[in-house]
Amino acid sequence: MNLRRTKITAVSHYLPERRVTNKDFEKTLDTSDQWIFDRTGIRERRFVEKGVGTSSLAAIATKQLLERRGIKAGELDLIIVGTVTPDMFFPSTACLVQEKIGAKNAWGFDLSGACSGFLYALATGSQFIAAGTHKKVLVIGADVMTSIVDPEDRTTCVLFGDGAGVVLLEPAEDGEKGIIDFILKADGSGGQFLYMPGGGRLNPASAETVKKKMHFVHQDGKNVFKYAVRGMAEVSHEILEKNAIPPDSVRLYVPHQANLRIIQAAVDRMKIDPARVAINIDKFANTTAATIPICLSEAAENKTLKKGDLVVLASFGAGFTWGSVLLSWEM
Ligand SMILES: CC(C)(COP(=O)(O)OP(=O)(O)OC[C@H]1O[C@@H](n2cnc3c(N)ncnc32)[C@H](O)[C@@H]1OP(=O)(O)O)[C@@H](O)C(=O)NCCC(=O)NCCS
């Protein structure tokens, strides 16, 4: 089969207004601004107001994207939403977004890849363009992590924020490279280190599961840290080696924003100039599936990227899931 090349033609993001600083946590938890910043690189994050769901953040980001691209929602063929905080089990967040933006001709589905959800969704969406069956595919990474972190658990609640990012995929023109390669991985043996036990088939919601805090994120931070450092650094290095790209040819490295020290380890391993690394963890913390498209959207707004620039995306998250995407910026 003759596969078509796929490119990103528009990008956007949305973050809720409410800013929560590390100092704000000092009022309710045994923690400090210094501890959080030194261990993670986070200074503040955004939280939704009560009652605001993931689909709402995604829909706001998407409406802006459609305006930027100058197309109508009815032109979209497919909506893929990477998220671990869907508004509900069903209907899918993709269906809720479709309704909110009026994308009447699109089908869609949610994809559960945790912090790698956006990269998994990007690779998946690009296959529909490559096969020639779809022309406009929306790939969303969005999470409302405040809905699943225990506000009394200082080891997790300070790490996360809420947000949404979105890109549009379309066929590349002749001579454009667009998405060049991706490497995606999973290792289910890592599931025990980062998970949410409640709410699914094994532990359906009950007074007992709520009492036992089973509907919150459970994390062995030290182990996640160790695997994340290795996984993200190795896969980023691997995609450059595989495509014979010298590190100094990369214009922008966009790592998942979970911990500044994990990012720095990957940057050291890749021997990439730290000035070419997208970092916004200080402002938004870990928004799970949204971190990478938010970084891309900020880079586009700041005009950091020009047509033909090489970009490497990399992620690591629950599952474990991890991966990297190499692309040529064609906007
Ligand atoms: C969570 C993380 C920041 C903790 O940093 P760390 O340097 O490993 O810290 P530790 O877990 O060893 O904890 C050290 C101490 O600080 C305490 N601590 C944890 N959170 C704290 C907080 N918010 N404020 C103050 N102290 C805190 C711990 O209880 C521990 O105390 P103890 O020694 O008395 O038991 C770090 O492990 C991490 O970032 N892990 C990866 C998380 C991640 O990326 N998750 C998303 C996956 S994509």
PDB file of N, CA and C in Angstrom, residues 139-197:
ATOM      1  N   VAL A 139      -6.352  15.318  17.137  1.00  0.00           N
ATOM      2  CA  VAL A 139      -5.717  14.530  18.199  1.00  0.00           C
ATOM      3  C   VAL A 139      -5.620  15.407  19.450  1.00  0.00           C
ATOM      4  N   ILE A 140      -6.313  14.965  20.490  1.00  0.00           N
ATOM      5  CA  ILE A 140      -6.413  15.758  21.716  1.00  0.00           C
ATOM      6  C   ILE A 140      -5.719  15.022  22.863  1.00  0.00           C
ATOM      7  N   GLY A 141      -4.988  15.772  23.685  1.00  0.00           N
ATOM      8  CA  GLY A 141      -4.492  15.250  24.960  1.00  0.00           C
ATOM      9  C   GLY A 141      -5.102  16.125  26.042  1.00  0.00           C
ATOM     10  N   ALA A 142      -5.909  15.565  26.913  1.00  0.00           N
ATOM     11  CA  ALA A 142      -6.597  16.407  27.903  1.00  0.00           C
ATOM     12  C   ALA A 142      -6.822  15.632  29.189  1.00  0.00           C
ATOM     13  N   ASP A 143      -6.595  16.293  30.307  1.00  0.00           N
ATOM     14  CA  ASP A 143      -6.843  15.641  31.597  1.00  0.00           C
ATOM     15  C   ASP A 143      -7.222  16.649  32.675  1.00  0.00           C
ATOM     16  N   VAL A 144      -8.128  16.208  33.520  1.00  0.00           N
ATOM     17  CA  VAL A 144      -8.470  16.962  34.734  1.00  0.00           C
ATOM     18  C   VAL A 144      -7.982  16.103  35.893  1.00  0.00           C
ATOM     19  N   MET A 145      -6.697  16.226  36.178  1.00  0.00           N
ATOM     20  CA  MET A 145      -6.079  15.353  37.183  1.00  0.00           C
ATOM     21  C   MET A 145      -6.604  15.636  38.593  1.00  0.00           C
ATOM     22  N   THR A 146      -7.118  16.869  38.798  1.00  0.00           N
ATOM     23  CA  THR A 146      -7.660  17.177  40.139  1.00  0.00           C
ATOM     24  C   THR A 146      -8.832  16.267  40.487  1.00  0.00           C
ATOM     25  N   SER A 147      -9.429  15.623  39.461  1.00  0.00           N
ATOM     26  CA  SER A 147     -10.561  14.745  39.762  1.00  0.00           C
ATOM     27  C   SER A 147     -10.103  13.395  40.316  1.00  0.00           C
ATOM     28  N   ILE A 148      -8.810  13.073  40.185  1.00  0.00           N
ATOM     29  CA  ILE A 148      -8.340  11.748  40.651  1.00  0.00           C
ATOM     30  C   ILE A 148      -7.130  11.807  41.575  1.00  0.00           C
ATOM     31  N   VAL A 149      -6.730  13.009  42.016  1.00  0.00           N
ATOM     32  CA  VAL A 149      -5.652  13.027  43.019  1.00  0.00           C
ATOM     33  C   VAL A 149      -6.223  13.389  44.380  1.00  0.00           C
ATOM     34  N   ASP A 150      -5.662  12.758  45.392  1.00  0.00           N
ATOM     35  CA  ASP A 150      -6.114  12.955  46.767  1.00  0.00           C
ATOM     36  C   ASP A 150      -5.538  14.277  47.277  1.00  0.00           C
ATOM     37  N   PRO A 151      -6.387  15.261  47.547  1.00  0.00           N
ATOM     38  CA  PRO A 151      -5.869  16.567  47.997  1.00  0.00           C
ATOM     39  C   PRO A 151      -5.166  16.496  49.351  1.00  0.00           C
ATOM     40  N   GLU A 152      -5.287  15.335  50.025  1.00  0.00           N
ATOM     41  CA  GLU A 152      -4.605  15.186  51.325  1.00  0.00           C
ATOM     42  C   GLU A 152      -3.285  14.422  51.195  1.00  0.00           C
ATOM     43  N   ASP A 153      -2.971  13.971  49.974  1.00  0.00           N
ATOM     44  CA  ASP A 153      -1.739  13.186  49.782  1.00  0.00           C
ATOM     45  C   ASP A 153      -0.661  14.076  49.174  1.00  0.00           C
ATOM     46  N   ARG A 154       0.263  14.537  50.029  1.00  0.00           N
ATOM     47  CA  ARG A 154       1.275  15.491  49.551  1.00  0.00           C
ATOM     48  C   ARG A 154       2.225  14.883  48.525  1.00  0.00           C
ATOM     49  N   THR A 155       2.302  13.533  48.502  1.00  0.00           N
ATOM     50  CA  THR A 155       3.252  12.918  47.567  1.00  0.00           C
ATOM     51  C   THR A 155       2.716  12.892  46.125  1.00  0.00           C
ATOM     52  N   THR A 156       1.419  13.128  45.939  1.00  0.00           N
ATOM     53  CA  THR A 156       0.890  13.159  44.562  1.00  0.00           C
ATOM     54  C   THR A 156       0.219  14.480  44.192  1.00  0.00           C
ATOM     55  N   CYS A 157      -0.543  15.067  45.136  1.00  0.00           N
ATOM     56  CA  CYS A 157      -1.419  16.173  44.705  1.00  0.00           C
ATOM     57  C   CYS A 157      -0.663  17.407  44.253  1.00  0.00           C
ATOM     58  N   VAL A 158       0.581  17.567  44.692  1.00  0.00           N
ATOM     59  CA  VAL A 158       1.333  18.765  44.280  1.00  0.00           C
ATOM     60  C   VAL A 158       1.907  18.629  42.867  1.00  0.00           C
ATOM     61  N   LEU A 159       1.858  17.400  42.318  1.00  0.00           N
ATOM     62  CA  LEU A 159       2.559  17.133  41.049  1.00  0.00           C
ATOM     63  C   LEU A 159       1.736  17.444  39.809  1.00  0.00           C
ATOM     64  N   PHE A 160       0.418  17.495  39.965  1.00  0.00           N
ATOM     65  CA  PHE A 160      -0.448  17.511  38.773  1.00  0.00           C
ATOM     66  C   PHE A 160      -1.230  18.803  38.587  1.00  0.00           C
ATOM     67  N   GLY A 161      -1.684  19.010  37.341  1.00  0.00           N
ATOM     68  CA  GLY A 161      -2.547  20.141  37.014  1.00  0.00           C
ATOM     69  C   GLY A 161      -3.558  19.709  35.964  1.00  0.00           C
ATOM     70  N   ASP A 162      -4.449  20.626  35.601  1.00  0.00           N
ATOM     71  CA  ASP A 162      -5.491  20.348  34.604  1.00  0.00           C
ATOM     72  C   ASP A 162      -5.183  21.122  33.312  1.00  0.00           C
ATOM     73  N   GLY A 163      -5.533  20.540  32.172  1.00  0.00           N
ATOM     74  CA  GLY A 163      -5.308  21.264  30.909  1.00  0.00           C
ATOM     75  C   GLY A 163      -5.626  20.420  29.695  1.00  0.00           C
ATOM     76  N   ALA A 164      -5.614  21.071  28.539  1.00  0.00           N
ATOM     77  CA  ALA A 164      -5.891  20.368  27.277  1.00  0.00           C
ATOM     78  C   ALA A 164      -5.040  20.945  26.153  1.00  0.00           C
ATOM     79  N   GLY A 165      -4.596  20.065  25.265  1.00  0.00           N
ATOM     80  CA  GLY A 165      -3.871  20.495  24.065  1.00  0.00           C
ATOM     81  C   GLY A 165      -4.398  19.708  22.880  1.00  0.00           C
ATOM     82  N   VAL A 166      -4.318  20.290  21.694  1.00  0.00           N
ATOM     83  CA  VAL A 166      -4.896  19.627  20.526  1.00  0.00           C
ATOM     84  C   VAL A 166      -4.088  19.955  19.279  1.00  0.00           C
ATOM     85  N   VAL A 167      -3.960  18.964  18.407  1.00  0.00           N
ATOM     86  CA  VAL A 167      -3.359  19.219  17.093  1.00  0.00           C
ATOM     87  C   VAL A 167      -4.299  18.676  16.014  1.00  0.00           C
ATOM     88  N   LEU A 168      -4.160  19.249  14.813  1.00  0.00           N
ATOM     89  CA  LEU A 168      -4.898  18.747  13.655  1.00  0.00           C
ATOM     90  C   LEU A 168      -3.911  18.059  12.725  1.00  0.00           C
ATOM     91  N   LEU A 169      -4.263  16.848  12.304  1.00  0.00           N
ATOM     92  CA  LEU A 169      -3.425  16.120  11.351  1.00  0.00           C
ATOM     93  C   LEU A 169      -4.080  16.152   9.982  1.00  0.00           C
ATOM     94  N   GLU A 170      -3.263  16.414   8.953  1.00  0.00           N
ATOM     95  CA  GLU A 170      -3.759  16.405   7.569  1.00  0.00           C
ATOM     96  C   GLU A 170      -2.679  15.805   6.674  1.00  0.00           C
ATOM     97  N   PRO A 171      -3.025  15.442   5.443  1.00  0.00           N
ATOM     98  CA  PRO A 171      -2.005  14.919   4.533  1.00  0.00           C
ATOM     99  C   PRO A 171      -0.944  15.982   4.246  1.00  0.00           C
ATOM    100  N   ALA A 172       0.325  15.567   4.191  1.00  0.00           N
ATOM    101  CA  ALA A 172       1.410  16.496   3.862  1.00  0.00           C
ATOM    102  C   ALA A 172       1.395  16.780   2.363  1.00  0.00           C
ATOM    103  N   GLU A 173       1.926  17.955   2.003  1.00  0.00           N
ATOM    104  CA  GLU A 173       2.069  18.298   0.570  1.00  0.00           C
ATOM    105  C   GLU A 173       3.329  17.616   0.035  1.00  0.00           C
ATOM    106  N   ASP A 174       3.458  17.587  -1.287  1.00  0.00           N
ATOM    107  CA  ASP A 174       4.672  17.028  -1.902  1.00  0.00           C
ATOM    108  C   ASP A 174       5.906  17.739  -1.342  1.00  0.00           C
ATOM    109  N   GLY A 175       6.912  16.976  -0.977  1.00  0.00           N
ATOM    110  CA  GLY A 175       8.157  17.571  -0.492  1.00  0.00           C
ATOM    111  C   GLY A 175       8.162  17.812   1.016  1.00  0.00           C
ATOM    112  N   GLU A 176       6.999  17.750   1.650  1.00  0.00           N
ATOM    113  CA  GLU A 176       6.958  17.925   3.107  1.00  0.00           C
ATOM    114  C   GLU A 176       7.119  16.566   3.789  1.00  0.00           C
ATOM    115  N   LYS A 177       7.840  16.573   4.916  1.00  0.00           N
ATOM    116  CA  LYS A 177       8.068  15.292   5.613  1.00  0.00           C
ATOM    117  C   LYS A 177       7.001  15.027   6.671  1.00  0.00           C
ATOM    118  N   GLY A 178       6.609  16.055   7.409  1.00  0.00           N
ATOM    119  CA  GLY A 178       5.625  15.867   8.486  1.00  0.00           C
ATOM    120  C   GLY A 178       6.111  14.875   9.530  1.00  0.00           C
ATOM    121  N   ILE A 179       5.251  13.950   9.902  1.00  0.00           N
ATOM    122  CA  ILE A 179       5.639  12.961  10.919  1.00  0.00           C
ATOM    123  C   ILE A 179       6.584  11.940  10.270  1.00  0.00           C
ATOM    124  N   ILE A 180       7.795  11.896  10.797  1.00  0.00           N
ATOM    125  CA  ILE A 180       8.845  11.078  10.161  1.00  0.00           C
ATOM    126  C   ILE A 180       8.884   9.673  10.744  1.00  0.00           C
ATOM    127  N   ASP A 181       8.770   9.579  12.053  1.00  0.00           N
ATOM    128  CA  ASP A 181       8.911   8.253  12.673  1.00  0.00           C
ATOM    129  C   ASP A 181       8.328   8.294  14.091  1.00  0.00           C
ATOM    130  N   PHE A 182       7.947   7.126  14.578  1.00  0.00           N
ATOM    131  CA  PHE A 182       7.590   7.034  16.000  1.00  0.00           C
ATOM    132  C   PHE A 182       8.032   5.695  16.559  1.00  0.00           C
ATOM    133  N   ILE A 183       8.369   5.702  17.848  1.00  0.00           N
ATOM    134  CA  ILE A 183       8.685   4.469  18.575  1.00  0.00           C
ATOM    135  C   ILE A 183       7.818   4.497  19.832  1.00  0.00           C
ATOM    136  N   LEU A 184       6.944   3.522  19.974  1.00  0.00           N
ATOM    137  CA  LEU A 184       6.064   3.487  21.151  1.00  0.00           C
ATOM    138  C   LEU A 184       6.272   2.186  21.895  1.00  0.00           C
ATOM    139  N   LYS A 185       6.224   2.262  23.220  1.00  0.00           N
ATOM    140  CA  LYS A 185       6.507   1.064  24.015  1.00  0.00           C
ATOM    141  C   LYS A 185       5.529   0.942  25.175  1.00  0.00           C
ATOM    142  N   ALA A 186       5.447  -0.275  25.708  1.00  0.00           N
ATOM    143  CA  ALA A 186       4.654  -0.512  26.916  1.00  0.00           C
ATOM    144  C   ALA A 186       5.289  -1.653  27.698  1.00  0.00           C
ATOM    145  N   ASP A 187       5.170  -1.589  29.018  1.00  0.00           N
ATOM    146  CA  ASP A 187       5.629  -2.673  29.882  1.00  0.00           C
ATOM    147  C   ASP A 187       4.664  -2.777  31.056  1.00  0.00           C
ATOM    148  N   GLY A 188       3.729  -3.726  30.925  1.00  0.00           N
ATOM    149  CA  GLY A 188       2.670  -3.875  31.927  1.00  0.00           C
ATOM    150  C   GLY A 188       3.171  -4.227  33.312  1.00  0.00           C
ATOM    151  N   SER A 189       4.406  -4.690  33.416  1.00  0.00           N
ATOM    152  CA  SER A 189       4.912  -5.030  34.755  1.00  0.00           C
ATOM    153  C   SER A 189       5.102  -3.767  35.598  1.00  0.00           C
ATOM    154  N   GLY A 190       5.067  -2.604  34.950  1.00  0.00           N
ATOM    155  CA  GLY A 190       5.209  -1.341  35.690  1.00  0.00           C
ATOM    156  C   GLY A 190       3.880  -0.836  36.244  1.00  0.00           C
ATOM    157  N   GLY A 191       2.795  -1.530  35.918  1.00  0.00           N
ATOM    158  CA  GLY A 191       1.465  -1.081  36.348  1.00  0.00           C
ATOM    159  C   GLY A 191       1.330  -0.904  37.845  1.00  0.00           C
ATOM    160  N   GLN A 192       2.034  -1.728  38.590  1.00  0.00           N
ATOM    161  CA  GLN A 192       1.949  -1.720  40.059  1.00  0.00           C
ATOM    162  C   GLN A 192       2.494  -0.420  40.685  1.00  0.00           C
ATOM    163  N   PHE A 193       3.262   0.352  39.916  1.00  0.00           N
ATOM    164  CA  PHE A 193       3.895   1.538  40.501  1.00  0.00           C
ATOM    165  C   PHE A 193       3.083   2.822  40.335  1.00  0.00           C
ATOM    166  N   LEU A 194       2.084   2.791  39.441  1.00  0.00           N
ATOM    167  CA  LEU A 194       1.281   4.001  39.206  1.00  0.00           C
ATOM    168  C   LEU A 194      -0.076   3.578  38.661  1.00  0.00           C
ATOM    169  N   TYR A 195      -1.111   3.730  39.475  1.00  0.00           N
ATOM    170  CA  TYR A 195      -2.412   3.209  39.062  1.00  0.00           C
ATOM    171  C   TYR A 195      -3.528   3.825  39.906  1.00  0.00           C
ATOM    172  N   MET A 196      -4.757   3.612  39.424  1.00  0.00           N
ATOM    173  CA  MET A 196      -5.927   4.011  40.197  1.00  0.00           C
ATOM    174  C   MET A 196      -6.814   2.776  40.323  1.00  0.00           C
ATOM    175  N   PRO A 197      -6.868   2.173  41.496  1.00  0.00           N
ATOM    176  CA  PRO A 197      -7.521   0.864  41.610  1.00  0.00           C
ATOM    177  C   PRO A 197      -9.038   0.886  41.545  1.00  0.00           C
TER     178      PRO A 197
END
